[in-house]
PDB file of C-alpha atoms in Angstrom:
ATOM      1  CA  MET K   1       6.618   3.618  11.858  1.00 67.00           C
ATOM      2  CA  GLY K   2       8.447   5.139  14.810  1.00 72.00           C
ATOM      3  CA  ASP K   3       7.831   8.618  13.458  1.00 81.00           C
ATOM      4  CA  SER K   4       4.124   7.870  13.226  1.00 85.00           C
ATOM      5  CA  ILE K   5       3.970   6.700  16.839  1.00 87.00           C
ATOM      6  CA  ALA K   6       5.809   9.827  17.980  1.00 87.00           C
ATOM      7  CA  SER K   7       3.480  11.980  15.867  1.00 88.00           C
ATOM      8  CA  ASP K   8       0.469  10.349  17.516  1.00 90.00           C
ATOM      9  CA  PHE K   9       1.893  11.272  20.918  1.00 88.00           C
ATOM     10  CA  TYR K  10       2.567  14.852  19.804  1.00 89.00           C
ATOM     11  CA  ARG K  11      -0.999  15.134  18.492  1.00 90.00           C
ATOM     12  CA  GLU K  12      -2.312  13.990  21.864  1.00 88.00           C
ATOM     13  CA  VAL K  13      -0.205  16.629  23.601  1.00 88.00           C
ATOM     14  CA  ALA K  14      -1.230  19.266  21.044  1.00 90.00           C
ATOM     15  CA  ALA K  15      -4.898  18.648  21.867  1.00 88.00           C
ATOM     16  CA  ARG K  16      -4.192  20.226  25.265  1.00 86.00           C
ATOM     17  CA  LEU K  17      -2.405  23.335  23.970  1.00 88.00           C
ATOM     18  CA  ASP K  18      -3.802  26.757  23.130  1.00 89.00           C
ATOM     19  CA  SER K  19      -5.331  26.977  19.657  1.00 93.00           C
ATOM     20  CA  ASP K  20      -2.435  28.832  17.979  1.00 95.00           C
ATOM     21  CA  THR K  21       0.209  26.457  19.310  1.00 93.00           C
ATOM     22  CA  ARG K  22      -1.993  23.440  18.528  1.00 91.00           C
ATOM     23  CA  ALA K  23      -2.437  24.642  14.925  1.00 94.00           C
ATOM     24  CA  LEU K  24       1.333  25.066  14.550  1.00 94.00           C
ATOM     25  CA  VAL K  25       2.098  21.607  15.938  1.00 92.00           C
ATOM     26  CA  LEU K  26      -0.553  19.955  13.775  1.00 92.00           C
ATOM     27  CA  SER K  27       0.664  21.731  10.641  1.00 91.00           C
ATOM     28  CA  VAL K  28       4.195  20.481  11.306  1.00 90.00           C
ATOM     29  CA  LEU K  29       2.848  16.950  11.754  1.00 88.00           C
ATOM     30  CA  ASP K  30       0.768  16.961   8.551  1.00 84.00           C
ATOM     31  CA  ASP K  31       1.281  13.854   6.433  1.00 69.00           C
ATOM     32  CA  THR K  32       3.391  14.619   3.395  1.00 63.00           C
ATOM     33  CA  GLY K  33       2.379  11.481   1.523  1.00 65.00           C
ATOM     34  CA  HIS K  34       5.382   9.480   2.657  1.00 70.00           C
ATOM     35  CA  GLY K  35       3.046   7.123   4.495  1.00 74.00           C
ATOM     36  CA  ASN K  36       1.409   5.958   1.279  1.00 79.00           C
ATOM     37  CA  PHE K  37       4.825   5.404  -0.291  1.00 83.00           C
ATOM     38  CA  ALA K  38       5.859   3.217   2.656  1.00 83.00           C
ATOM     39  CA  VAL K  39       2.613   1.224   2.523  1.00 86.00           C
ATOM     40  CA  GLU K  40       3.171   0.436  -1.160  1.00 90.00           C
ATOM     41  CA  LYS K  41       6.781  -0.650  -0.580  1.00 90.00           C
ATOM     42  CA  VAL K  42       5.981  -2.805   2.455  1.00 90.00           C
ATOM     43  CA  ARG K  43       3.037  -4.508   0.749  1.00 92.00           C
ATOM     44  CA  ALA K  44       5.202  -5.195  -2.319  1.00 94.00           C
ATOM     45  CA  ALA K  45       7.932  -6.699  -0.121  1.00 93.00           C
ATOM     46  CA  ILE K  46       5.379  -8.949   1.617  1.00 93.00           C
ATOM     47  CA  ASP K  47       3.936 -10.019  -1.734  1.00 93.00           C
ATOM     48  CA  ALA K  48       7.430 -10.915  -2.940  1.00 95.00           C
ATOM     49  CA  ASP K  49       8.287 -12.832   0.263  1.00 94.00           C
ATOM     50  CA  PRO K  50       5.489 -13.448   2.780  1.00 91.00           C
ATOM     51  CA  ARG K  51       8.046 -14.226   5.529  1.00 92.00           C
ATOM     52  CA  VAL K  52       8.948 -10.535   5.492  1.00 92.00           C
ATOM     53  CA  GLY K  53       5.487  -9.757   6.878  1.00 92.00           C
ATOM     54  CA  GLY K  54       6.064 -11.826  10.007  1.00 91.00           C
ATOM     55  CA  ARG K  55       9.411 -10.239  10.718  1.00 92.00           C
ATOM     56  CA  LEU K  56       8.072  -6.730  10.113  1.00 91.00           C
ATOM     57  CA  ALA K  57       5.025  -7.369  12.306  1.00 91.00           C
ATOM     58  CA  LEU K  58       7.250  -8.592  15.144  1.00 91.00           C
ATOM     59  CA  TRP K  59       9.523  -5.571  14.771  1.00 91.00           C
ATOM     60  CA  ALA K  60       6.540  -3.190  14.707  1.00 89.00           C
ATOM     61  CA  ARG K  61       5.069  -4.692  17.898  1.00 90.00           C
ATOM     62  CA  ARG K  62       8.417  -4.342  19.637  1.00 92.00           C
ATOM     63  CA  LEU K  63       8.759  -0.779  18.399  1.00 91.00           C
ATOM     64  CA  MET K  64       5.282   0.062  19.706  1.00 91.00           C
ATOM     65  CA  GLY K  65       6.042  -1.420  23.119  1.00 91.00           C
ATOM     66  CA  GLU K  66       9.283   0.529  23.395  1.00 92.00           C
ATOM     67  CA  ALA K  67       7.599   3.740  22.235  1.00 90.00           C
ATOM     68  CA  LEU K  68       4.837   3.416  24.833  1.00 89.00           C
ATOM     69  CA  SER K  69       7.399   2.743  27.558  1.00 90.00           C
ATOM     70  CA  GLN K  70       9.397   5.813  26.569  1.00 89.00           C
ATOM     71  CA  ALA K  71       6.304   8.008  26.332  1.00 85.00           C
ATOM     72  CA  GLN K  72       5.169   6.894  29.780  1.00 84.00           C
ATOM     73  CA  ARG K  73       8.642   7.599  31.166  1.00 87.00           C
ATOM     74  CA  VAL K  74       8.690  11.076  29.606  1.00 86.00           C
ATOM     75  CA  VAL K  75       5.254  11.887  31.046  1.00 81.00           C
ATOM     76  CA  ALA K  76       6.256  10.591  34.486  1.00 80.00           C
ATOM     77  CA  GLU K  77       9.551  12.511  34.552  1.00 86.00           C
ATOM     78  CA  ARG K  78       8.208  15.867  33.332  1.00 84.00           C
ATOM     79  CA  ASP K  79       5.923  17.452  35.907  1.00 81.00           C
ATOM     80  CA  ALA K  80       4.668  20.167  33.542  1.00 84.00           C
ATOM     81  CA  LEU K  81       3.812  17.618  30.870  1.00 83.00           C
ATOM     82  CA  SER K  82       2.102  15.230  33.261  1.00 80.00           C
ATOM     83  CA  THR K  83       0.106  18.105  34.784  1.00 79.00           C
ATOM     84  CA  MET K  84      -0.968  19.211  31.312  1.00 81.00           C
ATOM     85  CA  LEU K  85      -2.000  15.673  30.361  1.00 78.00           C
ATOM     86  CA  VAL K  86      -3.691  14.538  33.575  1.00 74.00           C
ATOM     87  CA  GLY K  87      -4.552  17.752  35.386  1.00 65.00           C
ATOM     88  CA  GLY K  88      -3.070  19.480  38.385  1.00 57.00           C
ATOM     89  CA  VAL K  89      -3.595  18.869  42.061  1.00 52.00           C
ATOM     90  CA  ALA K  90      -6.463  21.394  42.137  1.00 53.00           C
ATOM     91  CA  ASP K  91      -8.096  19.771  39.098  1.00 57.00           C
ATOM     92  CA  GLY K  92      -7.514  16.236  40.325  1.00 58.00           C
ATOM     93  CA  PHE K  93      -5.321  13.810  38.445  1.00 59.00           C
ATOM     94  CA  ASP K  94      -7.096  11.860  35.728  1.00 68.00           C
ATOM     95  CA  LEU K  95      -4.861   8.836  35.256  1.00 72.00           C
ATOM     96  CA  ALA K  96      -7.643   7.120  33.334  1.00 78.00           C
ATOM     97  CA  GLU K  97      -7.273   9.811  30.656  1.00 78.00           C
ATOM     98  CA  VAL K  98      -3.598   8.931  30.279  1.00 78.00           C
ATOM     99  CA  GLY K  99      -4.646   5.316  29.772  1.00 84.00           C
ATOM    100  CA  ARG K 100      -7.175   6.409  27.145  1.00 87.00           C
ATOM    101  CA  MET K 101      -4.512   8.526  25.453  1.00 86.00           C
ATOM    102  CA  PHE K 102      -2.153   5.545  25.177  1.00 89.00           C
ATOM    103  CA  SER K 103      -5.078   3.432  23.941  1.00 93.00           C
ATOM    104  CA  ARG K 104      -5.737   5.962  21.159  1.00 93.00           C
ATOM    105  CA  ILE K 105      -2.050   5.879  20.204  1.00 92.00           C
ATOM    106  CA  THR K 106      -2.157   2.069  20.146  1.00 92.00           C
ATOM    107  CA  GLU K 107      -5.338   2.066  18.030  1.00 94.00           C
ATOM    108  CA  ALA K 108      -3.729   4.396  15.479  1.00 92.00           C
ATOM    109  CA  HIS K 109      -0.725   2.062  15.305  1.00 92.00           C
ATOM    110  CA  THR K 110      -3.022  -0.932  14.820  1.00 92.00           C
ATOM    111  CA  LYS K 111      -4.708   0.837  11.886  1.00 92.00           C
ATOM    112  CA  ARG K 112      -1.323   1.553  10.307  1.00 90.00           C
ATOM    113  CA  MET K 113      -0.330  -2.086  10.760  1.00 91.00           C
ATOM    114  CA  ALA K 114      -3.517  -3.186   8.988  1.00 91.00           C
ATOM    115  CA  ALA K 115      -2.861  -0.758   6.121  1.00 89.00           C
ATOM    116  CA  LEU K 116       0.624  -2.234   5.781  1.00 89.00           C
ATOM    117  CA  GLY K 117      -0.764  -5.759   5.700  1.00 88.00           C
ATOM    118  CA  LEU K 118       0.829  -6.562   9.057  1.00 88.00           C
ATOM    119  CA  ALA K 119      -2.292  -7.035  11.166  1.00 78.00           C
ATOM    120  CA  ALA K 120      -2.371 -10.231  13.179  1.00 56.00           C
TER     121      ALA K 120
END
């Protein structure tokens, strides 16, 4: 789950790179099928003991919150990254775009949670 959240962030960053670098990053991030394996195992665990679903959902929400906090910190502490994501002084900062980026990351996480059977 944590890897997926990080991959979502990297995909967002890759969208702002030149086409060759973007293609390289996206090829590295390609799903290898491990996600489907995890979905099957998690759903089977929930079927065997429904209490597992509640604990996993709580853990996943906490993980998402921590990941967003860390991503925001990284963006804030790295001038080159923040400029790439929100524009430079000449372009004008687009903080709303950063909010939309984190919303897209959160939406992708929500979809994964639903696939796992952990949606609230």
